[in-house]
Amino acid sequence: MAFFPAALDNLIDRFASLPGVGRKSAQRLAFYVLSMPDEEAIGFADTIRAAKKEVKRCRVCRNYTDHEICPICSSDRRDRSVICVVSDPKDVLSIERAREYNGLYHVLHGVISPMNHIGPDDIGVKELLVRAANEEVREVIMATNPDTEGEATAIYISRLLKPFGLKVTRLAYGIPVGSNLEFADDATLTRALEGRTEI
Amino acid sequence: MAFFPAALDNLIDRFASLPGVGRKSAQRLAFYVLSMPDEEAIGFADTIRAAKKEVKRCRVCRNYTDHEICPICSSDRRDRSVICVVSDPKDVLSIERAREYNGLYHVLHGVISPMNHIGPDDIGVKELLVRAANEEVREVIMATNPDTEGEATAIYISRLLKPFGLKVTRLAYGIPVGSNLEFADDATLTRALEGRTEI
């Protein structure tokens, strides 16, 4: 016997299909949506449709935008000689927040992952090479995540970039600022020692 | 400078307004929706609309249903002499799962909470009294949550039910089955001792 109407079960299923949302949370979210005023719930539905319809990838850097070319790529205040390669649009946000970087970006939307059948063609590597061929570009910073796949992707791309004769760099590894040595893992400590600088 | 298009920001805001979803999770969910195939994202939007449109409250017990009267209230296999009062539709699911109870339900959709301006009229207490006046009913089980507001609501309602001359009961308190005495809090242990039974 079904205790919930089909339309409610469907909504629970949809929420449960989102990443990091378990069955119990999906139930809670679905009940919450039902308890919303009508116009709010419909507004939620419309926001999903609108985001899907209006948000595109920038033709240059592949970051999300509602223009043909995103505000960063079309800005005349950015340094066009550096491209920072990240795996996700949210990484652009993280780097912008640090207010240290003023170059351009290239968003891969993923990393190379043979296990998940994601190859270089799926993450816009070709588009990056086309951009790197532009003589204005002097440096490419690899800022994929410091995990196995991010690392492998960075190494793969940097090899392809070698023939272009430009500087290819990687974000520094080390102890996070404000953290505690006690909690740093061995791999991080090893990298921090290797990368030590004179004071 | 906004890094994300407005439509994406709106979607992040919507997700962040859901209970238990922080800013970071909202971002992750919004990005996930953008990465979905078009028909899947639109399906999600439509599911929200459909749930909101089709799911109503049962005219008798106020549980969610897509009929005028829910399957439990309209079933001829349920014991119509007992009404179990719960605060949320998901509590009906929990109790049904135990396969011990065969009576009817009354769903409050909340508890009395002066802090949040929720009074008896907001949680269908009047509707419960109308049902309790039916001579078929012999017992009302208060199954609101064992927290302060749930407790207060149970006591308030049980007082209103007194004049009807029917049995009003409360779920038993005690040590959860399979748990460990070591982790039981004082209040639970006190109730477990008070409610001890002969073996």
Short mmCIF file of N, CA and C in Angstrom, two decimals, chain A residues 13-171:
data_model
loop_
_atom_site.label_atom_id
_atom_site.label_comp_id
_atom_site.label_asym_id
_atom_site.label_seq_id
_atom_site.Cartn_x
_atom_site.Cartn_y
_atom_site.Cartn_z
N ASP A 13 11.58 11.25 -5.10
CA ASP A 13 12.57 10.60 -5.97
C ASP A 13 13.49 11.62 -6.64
N ARG A 14 12.91 12.72 -7.11
CA ARG A 14 13.70 13.74 -7.78
C ARG A 14 14.74 14.33 -6.83
N PHE A 15 14.31 14.66 -5.63
CA PHE A 15 15.25 15.23 -4.67
C PHE A 15 16.33 14.20 -4.31
N ALA A 16 15.91 12.93 -4.18
CA ALA A 16 16.87 11.89 -3.80
C ALA A 16 17.91 11.66 -4.89
N SER A 17 17.59 12.06 -6.12
CA SER A 17 18.54 11.86 -7.22
C SER A 17 19.63 12.94 -7.24
N LEU A 18 19.46 13.99 -6.43
CA LEU A 18 20.48 15.05 -6.37
C LEU A 18 21.68 14.55 -5.56
N PRO A 19 22.88 15.05 -5.86
CA PRO A 19 24.07 14.55 -5.17
C PRO A 19 24.06 14.97 -3.69
N GLY A 20 24.38 14.04 -2.81
CA GLY A 20 24.47 14.35 -1.38
C GLY A 20 23.13 14.44 -0.68
N VAL A 21 22.05 14.10 -1.39
CA VAL A 21 20.73 14.13 -0.76
C VAL A 21 20.24 12.70 -0.55
N GLY A 22 20.15 12.26 0.69
CA GLY A 22 19.70 10.91 1.00
C GLY A 22 18.19 10.83 0.97
N ARG A 23 17.68 9.62 1.22
CA ARG A 23 16.24 9.40 1.17
C ARG A 23 15.48 10.26 2.18
N LYS A 24 16.01 10.31 3.40
CA LYS A 24 15.34 11.06 4.47
C LYS A 24 15.32 12.55 4.16
N SER A 25 16.45 13.08 3.68
CA SER A 25 16.52 14.50 3.35
C SER A 25 15.58 14.81 2.20
N ALA A 26 15.53 13.89 1.22
CA ALA A 26 14.66 14.10 0.06
C ALA A 26 13.22 14.21 0.52
N GLN A 27 12.84 13.35 1.48
CA GLN A 27 11.49 13.39 2.03
C GLN A 27 11.23 14.74 2.69
N ARG A 28 12.21 15.17 3.50
CA ARG A 28 12.05 16.43 4.21
C ARG A 28 11.90 17.59 3.23
N LEU A 29 12.72 17.58 2.16
CA LEU A 29 12.66 18.66 1.18
C LEU A 29 11.31 18.65 0.44
N ALA A 30 10.86 17.45 0.07
CA ALA A 30 9.59 17.35 -0.65
C ALA A 30 8.44 17.86 0.22
N PHE A 31 8.44 17.48 1.50
CA PHE A 31 7.39 17.96 2.40
C PHE A 31 7.46 19.47 2.55
N TYR A 32 8.68 19.97 2.56
CA TYR A 32 8.84 21.42 2.70
C TYR A 32 8.25 22.14 1.49
N VAL A 33 8.51 21.59 0.30
CA VAL A 33 7.97 22.20 -0.92
C VAL A 33 6.44 22.19 -0.87
N LEU A 34 5.86 21.09 -0.39
CA LEU A 34 4.40 21.01 -0.30
C LEU A 34 3.85 22.04 0.67
N SER A 35 4.65 22.36 1.69
CA SER A 35 4.15 23.29 2.70
C SER A 35 4.35 24.75 2.28
N MET A 36 5.07 24.97 1.17
CA MET A 36 5.27 26.34 0.68
C MET A 36 3.96 26.91 0.15
N PRO A 37 3.84 28.24 0.17
CA PRO A 37 2.70 28.84 -0.56
C PRO A 37 2.84 28.48 -2.04
N ASP A 38 1.68 28.39 -2.72
CA ASP A 38 1.66 27.99 -4.12
C ASP A 38 2.64 28.78 -4.99
N GLU A 39 2.60 30.11 -4.85
CA GLU A 39 3.41 30.92 -5.79
C GLU A 39 4.89 30.70 -5.55
N GLU A 40 5.27 30.35 -4.31
CA GLU A 40 6.68 30.12 -4.03
C GLU A 40 7.15 28.81 -4.68
N ALA A 41 6.34 27.78 -4.56
CA ALA A 41 6.70 26.48 -5.13
C ALA A 41 6.78 26.59 -6.65
N ILE A 42 5.82 27.29 -7.24
CA ILE A 42 5.82 27.45 -8.70
C ILE A 42 7.02 28.31 -9.12
N GLY A 43 7.36 29.29 -8.27
CA GLY A 43 8.55 30.11 -8.53
C GLY A 43 9.81 29.25 -8.55
N PHE A 44 9.86 28.28 -7.64
CA PHE A 44 11.00 27.35 -7.58
C PHE A 44 11.10 26.58 -8.89
N ALA A 45 9.96 26.02 -9.32
CA ALA A 45 9.93 25.26 -10.57
C ALA A 45 10.38 26.14 -11.73
N ASP A 46 9.88 27.37 -11.78
CA ASP A 46 10.21 28.28 -12.87
C ASP A 46 11.70 28.66 -12.86
N THR A 47 12.27 28.76 -11.65
CA THR A 47 13.68 29.11 -11.54
C THR A 47 14.56 28.03 -12.14
N ILE A 48 14.17 26.78 -11.95
CA ILE A 48 14.91 25.67 -12.54
C ILE A 48 14.86 25.76 -14.06
N ARG A 49 13.65 25.97 -14.59
CA ARG A 49 13.49 26.10 -16.04
C ARG A 49 14.31 27.27 -16.58
N ALA A 50 14.22 28.41 -15.88
CA ALA A 50 14.91 29.62 -16.36
C ALA A 50 16.42 29.42 -16.36
N ALA A 51 16.94 28.83 -15.27
CA ALA A 51 18.38 28.62 -15.17
C ALA A 51 18.85 27.74 -16.32
N LYS A 52 18.08 26.68 -16.55
CA LYS A 52 18.44 25.73 -17.60
C LYS A 52 18.41 26.39 -18.97
N LYS A 53 17.46 27.32 -19.15
CA LYS A 53 17.27 27.95 -20.46
C LYS A 53 18.28 29.08 -20.68
N GLU A 54 18.51 29.89 -19.64
CA GLU A 54 19.29 31.12 -19.84
C GLU A 54 20.79 30.94 -19.64
N VAL A 55 21.16 29.97 -18.77
CA VAL A 55 22.57 29.84 -18.47
C VAL A 55 23.27 29.00 -19.52
N LYS A 56 24.25 29.60 -20.19
CA LYS A 56 25.02 28.88 -21.21
C LYS A 56 26.49 28.87 -20.80
N ARG A 57 27.30 28.23 -21.60
CA ARG A 57 28.73 28.28 -21.35
C ARG A 57 29.34 29.39 -22.20
N CYS A 58 30.25 30.15 -21.60
CA CYS A 58 30.95 31.21 -22.32
C CYS A 58 31.66 30.58 -23.51
N ARG A 59 31.57 31.23 -24.67
CA ARG A 59 32.15 30.66 -25.88
C ARG A 59 33.66 30.59 -25.80
N VAL A 60 34.24 31.43 -24.93
CA VAL A 60 35.70 31.44 -24.82
C VAL A 60 36.18 30.51 -23.69
N CYS A 61 35.72 30.77 -22.47
CA CYS A 61 36.31 30.06 -21.33
C CYS A 61 35.44 28.92 -20.80
N ARG A 62 34.20 28.79 -21.32
CA ARG A 62 33.28 27.72 -20.92
C ARG A 62 32.71 27.90 -19.52
N ASN A 63 32.96 29.03 -18.86
CA ASN A 63 32.31 29.28 -17.57
C ASN A 63 30.84 29.58 -17.83
N TYR A 64 29.99 29.40 -16.81
CA TYR A 64 28.57 29.68 -16.97
C TYR A 64 28.34 31.17 -17.14
N THR A 65 27.46 31.51 -18.05
CA THR A 65 27.15 32.92 -18.29
C THR A 65 25.80 33.01 -19.00
N ASP A 66 25.18 34.18 -18.98
CA ASP A 66 23.96 34.34 -19.78
C ASP A 66 24.24 35.21 -21.00
N HIS A 67 25.52 35.46 -21.26
CA HIS A 67 25.91 36.15 -22.48
C HIS A 67 26.65 35.18 -23.40
N GLU A 68 26.91 35.64 -24.59
CA GLU A 68 27.70 34.86 -25.53
C GLU A 68 29.10 34.64 -24.94
N ILE A 69 29.65 35.77 -24.43
CA ILE A 69 30.99 35.74 -23.83
C ILE A 69 30.86 36.29 -22.41
N CYS A 70 31.48 35.62 -21.43
CA CYS A 70 31.24 35.96 -20.03
C CYS A 70 31.90 37.30 -19.65
N PRO A 71 31.48 37.90 -18.53
CA PRO A 71 32.01 39.21 -18.11
C PRO A 71 33.52 39.20 -17.92
N ILE A 72 34.09 38.09 -17.45
CA ILE A 72 35.53 38.06 -17.24
C ILE A 72 36.26 38.07 -18.58
N CYS A 73 35.82 37.22 -19.51
CA CYS A 73 36.48 37.16 -20.82
C CYS A 73 36.33 38.46 -21.59
N SER A 74 35.21 39.18 -21.37
CA SER A 74 34.99 40.38 -22.16
C SER A 74 35.48 41.65 -21.45
N SER A 75 36.00 41.48 -20.23
CA SER A 75 36.48 42.64 -19.48
C SER A 75 37.81 43.15 -20.05
N ASP A 76 37.98 44.48 -20.11
CA ASP A 76 39.26 45.00 -20.60
C ASP A 76 40.22 45.28 -19.44
N ARG A 77 39.81 44.91 -18.23
CA ARG A 77 40.68 45.11 -17.06
C ARG A 77 41.42 43.83 -16.67
N ARG A 78 41.17 42.74 -17.39
CA ARG A 78 41.83 41.49 -17.02
C ARG A 78 43.09 41.28 -17.86
N ASP A 79 44.03 40.64 -17.22
CA ASP A 79 45.30 40.33 -17.87
C ASP A 79 45.10 39.16 -18.83
N ARG A 80 45.20 39.43 -20.13
CA ARG A 80 44.88 38.41 -21.12
C ARG A 80 46.07 37.49 -21.42
N SER A 81 47.16 37.65 -20.68
CA SER A 81 48.33 36.83 -20.95
C SER A 81 48.39 35.58 -20.06
N VAL A 82 47.48 35.47 -19.12
CA VAL A 82 47.45 34.30 -18.23
C VAL A 82 46.09 33.62 -18.29
N ILE A 83 46.09 32.30 -18.35
CA ILE A 83 44.85 31.52 -18.29
C ILE A 83 44.95 30.55 -17.13
N CYS A 84 43.97 30.59 -16.25
CA CYS A 84 43.92 29.67 -15.11
C CYS A 84 42.92 28.57 -15.44
N VAL A 85 43.38 27.32 -15.43
CA VAL A 85 42.53 26.19 -15.80
C VAL A 85 41.93 25.55 -14.54
N VAL A 86 40.59 25.54 -14.45
CA VAL A 86 39.93 24.94 -13.29
C VAL A 86 38.96 23.87 -13.77
N SER A 87 38.60 22.95 -12.86
CA SER A 87 37.69 21.89 -13.30
C SER A 87 36.23 22.31 -13.20
N ASP A 88 35.88 23.22 -12.29
CA ASP A 88 34.47 23.58 -12.10
C ASP A 88 34.23 25.09 -12.04
N PRO A 89 33.04 25.53 -12.47
CA PRO A 89 32.71 26.96 -12.38
C PRO A 89 32.84 27.49 -10.96
N LYS A 90 32.56 26.66 -9.96
CA LYS A 90 32.63 27.19 -8.60
C LYS A 90 34.08 27.46 -8.17
N ASP A 91 35.04 26.85 -8.86
CA ASP A 91 36.44 27.13 -8.55
C ASP A 91 36.82 28.55 -9.00
N VAL A 92 36.17 29.01 -10.06
CA VAL A 92 36.39 30.40 -10.50
C VAL A 92 36.00 31.34 -9.36
N LEU A 93 34.85 31.05 -8.76
CA LEU A 93 34.36 31.86 -7.64
C LEU A 93 35.37 31.87 -6.51
N SER A 94 35.90 30.69 -6.16
CA SER A 94 36.86 30.59 -5.06
C SER A 94 38.09 31.44 -5.35
N ILE A 95 38.61 31.36 -6.56
CA ILE A 95 39.83 32.09 -6.89
C ILE A 95 39.56 33.59 -6.96
N GLU A 96 38.40 33.96 -7.53
CA GLU A 96 38.06 35.39 -7.58
C GLU A 96 37.96 35.97 -6.18
N ARG A 97 37.45 35.17 -5.25
CA ARG A 97 37.25 35.64 -3.87
C ARG A 97 38.58 35.99 -3.20
N ALA A 98 39.66 35.32 -3.63
CA ALA A 98 40.97 35.60 -3.03
C ALA A 98 41.53 36.94 -3.50
N ARG A 99 40.93 37.54 -4.53
CA ARG A 99 41.33 38.86 -5.07
C ARG A 99 42.83 38.95 -5.35
N GLU A 100 43.42 37.88 -5.83
CA GLU A 100 44.85 37.86 -6.07
C GLU A 100 45.12 37.71 -7.57
N TYR A 101 44.16 37.09 -8.24
CA TYR A 101 44.35 36.73 -9.64
C TYR A 101 43.57 37.67 -10.54
N ASN A 102 44.19 38.12 -11.61
CA ASN A 102 43.51 39.05 -12.49
C ASN A 102 43.54 38.60 -13.96
N GLY A 103 43.85 37.33 -14.19
CA GLY A 103 43.91 36.83 -15.56
C GLY A 103 42.58 36.25 -16.01
N LEU A 104 42.64 35.40 -17.01
CA LEU A 104 41.44 34.76 -17.54
C LEU A 104 41.33 33.33 -17.00
N TYR A 105 40.24 32.66 -17.35
CA TYR A 105 40.03 31.29 -16.88
C TYR A 105 39.76 30.36 -18.06
N HIS A 106 39.88 29.09 -17.77
CA HIS A 106 39.35 28.08 -18.68
C HIS A 106 38.70 27.00 -17.82
N VAL A 107 37.41 26.80 -18.01
CA VAL A 107 36.67 25.87 -17.16
C VAL A 107 36.49 24.54 -17.88
N LEU A 108 37.02 23.48 -17.29
CA LEU A 108 36.96 22.17 -17.93
C LEU A 108 35.60 21.49 -17.77
N HIS A 109 34.86 21.82 -16.71
CA HIS A 109 33.62 21.11 -16.38
C HIS A 109 33.91 19.63 -16.19
N GLY A 110 34.87 19.31 -15.35
CA GLY A 110 35.20 17.91 -15.10
C GLY A 110 36.69 17.70 -15.18
N VAL A 111 37.09 16.46 -14.98
CA VAL A 111 38.49 16.08 -15.13
C VAL A 111 38.53 14.79 -15.95
N ILE A 112 39.69 14.50 -16.50
CA ILE A 112 39.83 13.25 -17.24
C ILE A 112 39.66 12.09 -16.27
N SER A 113 38.79 11.16 -16.59
CA SER A 113 38.49 10.05 -15.70
C SER A 113 38.10 8.83 -16.51
N PRO A 114 39.09 7.99 -16.82
CA PRO A 114 38.81 6.81 -17.66
C PRO A 114 37.72 5.93 -17.06
N MET A 115 37.69 5.85 -15.71
CA MET A 115 36.68 5.05 -15.02
C MET A 115 35.27 5.50 -15.37
N ASN A 116 35.09 6.82 -15.54
CA ASN A 116 33.76 7.35 -15.85
C ASN A 116 33.63 7.73 -17.33
N HIS A 117 34.55 7.20 -18.15
CA HIS A 117 34.51 7.43 -19.59
C HIS A 117 34.56 8.91 -19.93
N ILE A 118 35.34 9.68 -19.18
CA ILE A 118 35.51 11.10 -19.50
C ILE A 118 36.92 11.29 -20.04
N GLY A 119 37.00 11.64 -21.31
CA GLY A 119 38.28 11.85 -21.97
C GLY A 119 38.53 13.32 -22.22
N PRO A 120 39.71 13.65 -22.76
CA PRO A 120 40.08 15.05 -23.03
C PRO A 120 39.04 15.80 -23.85
N ASP A 121 38.39 15.09 -24.80
CA ASP A 121 37.42 15.76 -25.66
C ASP A 121 36.18 16.21 -24.89
N ASP A 122 35.91 15.54 -23.76
CA ASP A 122 34.72 15.87 -22.99
C ASP A 122 34.91 17.09 -22.10
N ILE A 123 36.15 17.52 -21.91
CA ILE A 123 36.39 18.61 -20.97
C ILE A 123 37.05 19.83 -21.62
N GLY A 124 36.85 19.97 -22.92
CA GLY A 124 37.27 21.21 -23.59
C GLY A 124 38.77 21.44 -23.66
N VAL A 125 39.55 20.35 -23.73
CA VAL A 125 41.01 20.50 -23.82
C VAL A 125 41.39 21.13 -25.17
N LYS A 126 40.67 20.70 -26.24
CA LYS A 126 40.95 21.24 -27.57
C LYS A 126 40.78 22.75 -27.57
N GLU A 127 39.69 23.23 -26.96
CA GLU A 127 39.41 24.66 -26.90
C GLU A 127 40.53 25.41 -26.16
N LEU A 128 41.08 24.76 -25.14
CA LEU A 128 42.18 25.38 -24.40
C LEU A 128 43.42 25.51 -25.29
N LEU A 129 43.69 24.48 -26.06
CA LEU A 129 44.86 24.51 -26.94
C LEU A 129 44.72 25.63 -27.97
N VAL A 130 43.52 25.79 -28.51
CA VAL A 130 43.26 26.86 -29.47
C VAL A 130 43.57 28.22 -28.83
N ARG A 131 43.13 28.38 -27.56
CA ARG A 131 43.37 29.64 -26.87
C ARG A 131 44.87 29.83 -26.60
N ALA A 132 45.53 28.74 -26.21
CA ALA A 132 46.96 28.82 -25.86
C ALA A 132 47.81 29.16 -27.09
N ALA A 133 47.27 28.85 -28.27
CA ALA A 133 48.01 29.12 -29.51
C ALA A 133 48.08 30.62 -29.79
N ASN A 134 47.17 31.37 -29.17
CA ASN A 134 47.18 32.83 -29.33
C ASN A 134 48.46 33.39 -28.72
N GLU A 135 49.17 34.22 -29.47
CA GLU A 135 50.50 34.65 -29.00
C GLU A 135 50.45 35.58 -27.78
N GLU A 136 49.24 36.13 -27.51
CA GLU A 136 49.07 36.98 -26.33
C GLU A 136 49.32 36.20 -25.04
N VAL A 137 49.00 34.89 -25.05
CA VAL A 137 49.09 34.08 -23.84
C VAL A 137 50.54 33.71 -23.52
N ARG A 138 50.94 33.96 -22.25
CA ARG A 138 52.30 33.65 -21.85
C ARG A 138 52.36 32.59 -20.76
N GLU A 139 51.28 32.45 -19.99
CA GLU A 139 51.30 31.47 -18.91
C GLU A 139 49.95 30.78 -18.76
N VAL A 140 50.00 29.48 -18.46
CA VAL A 140 48.79 28.73 -18.14
C VAL A 140 48.97 28.15 -16.74
N ILE A 141 48.06 28.50 -15.82
CA ILE A 141 48.14 27.98 -14.45
C ILE A 141 47.19 26.81 -14.31
N MET A 142 47.69 25.64 -13.96
CA MET A 142 46.82 24.49 -13.76
C MET A 142 46.29 24.54 -12.33
N ALA A 143 44.97 24.71 -12.19
CA ALA A 143 44.38 24.81 -10.85
C ALA A 143 43.27 23.77 -10.66
N THR A 144 43.50 22.58 -11.20
CA THR A 144 42.57 21.49 -10.93
C THR A 144 42.78 21.03 -9.49
N ASN A 145 41.84 20.26 -8.97
CA ASN A 145 41.94 19.84 -7.57
C ASN A 145 43.17 18.97 -7.31
N PRO A 146 43.74 19.06 -6.10
CA PRO A 146 44.94 18.27 -5.79
C PRO A 146 44.61 16.81 -5.44
N ASP A 147 43.73 16.19 -6.23
CA ASP A 147 43.48 14.76 -6.02
C ASP A 147 44.01 14.00 -7.23
N THR A 148 43.87 12.68 -7.23
CA THR A 148 44.49 11.89 -8.28
C THR A 148 44.06 12.32 -9.68
N GLU A 149 42.73 12.44 -9.88
CA GLU A 149 42.26 12.76 -11.23
C GLU A 149 42.61 14.19 -11.62
N GLY A 150 42.52 15.11 -10.66
CA GLY A 150 42.86 16.51 -10.94
C GLY A 150 44.33 16.63 -11.32
N GLU A 151 45.13 15.89 -10.59
CA GLU A 151 46.58 15.86 -10.80
C GLU A 151 46.89 15.30 -12.18
N ALA A 152 46.28 14.16 -12.50
CA ALA A 152 46.52 13.51 -13.79
C ALA A 152 46.10 14.42 -14.93
N THR A 153 44.96 15.08 -14.77
CA THR A 153 44.47 15.98 -15.81
C THR A 153 45.45 17.14 -16.02
N ALA A 154 45.96 17.69 -14.91
CA ALA A 154 46.91 18.80 -14.99
C ALA A 154 48.18 18.37 -15.74
N ILE A 155 48.67 17.18 -15.41
CA ILE A 155 49.89 16.69 -16.07
C ILE A 155 49.64 16.44 -17.55
N TYR A 156 48.51 15.82 -17.85
CA TYR A 156 48.15 15.54 -19.25
C TYR A 156 48.11 16.83 -20.07
N ILE A 157 47.39 17.82 -19.55
CA ILE A 157 47.23 19.08 -20.29
C ILE A 157 48.57 19.81 -20.41
N SER A 158 49.36 19.77 -19.32
CA SER A 158 50.63 20.51 -19.37
C SER A 158 51.56 19.93 -20.43
N ARG A 159 51.46 18.61 -20.65
CA ARG A 159 52.28 18.00 -21.70
C ARG A 159 51.86 18.48 -23.08
N LEU A 160 50.54 18.59 -23.29
CA LEU A 160 50.04 19.07 -24.57
C LEU A 160 50.45 20.52 -24.81
N LEU A 161 50.62 21.26 -23.70
CA LEU A 161 50.93 22.69 -23.82
C LEU A 161 52.41 22.95 -24.06
N LYS A 162 53.24 21.97 -23.71
CA LYS A 162 54.69 22.12 -23.86
C LYS A 162 55.12 22.73 -25.20
N PRO A 163 54.67 22.14 -26.36
CA PRO A 163 55.12 22.64 -27.66
C PRO A 163 54.84 24.12 -27.90
N PHE A 164 53.91 24.71 -27.15
CA PHE A 164 53.55 26.11 -27.38
C PHE A 164 54.60 27.07 -26.81
N GLY A 165 55.55 26.50 -26.05
CA GLY A 165 56.63 27.31 -25.52
C GLY A 165 56.18 28.35 -24.52
N LEU A 166 55.07 28.08 -23.80
CA LEU A 166 54.66 29.04 -22.76
C LEU A 166 54.88 28.42 -21.39
N LYS A 167 54.81 29.27 -20.36
CA LYS A 167 55.03 28.83 -18.99
C LYS A 167 53.78 28.08 -18.53
N VAL A 168 53.97 26.85 -18.02
CA VAL A 168 52.83 26.13 -17.45
C VAL A 168 53.12 25.91 -15.97
N THR A 169 52.25 26.42 -15.10
CA THR A 169 52.50 26.33 -13.65
C THR A 169 51.38 25.57 -12.96
N ARG A 170 51.63 25.26 -11.69
CA ARG A 170 50.65 24.51 -10.90
C ARG A 170 50.51 25.27 -9.58
N LEU A 171 49.31 25.29 -9.01
CA LEU A 171 49.14 25.92 -7.70
C LEU A 171 50.08 25.27 -6.69
#
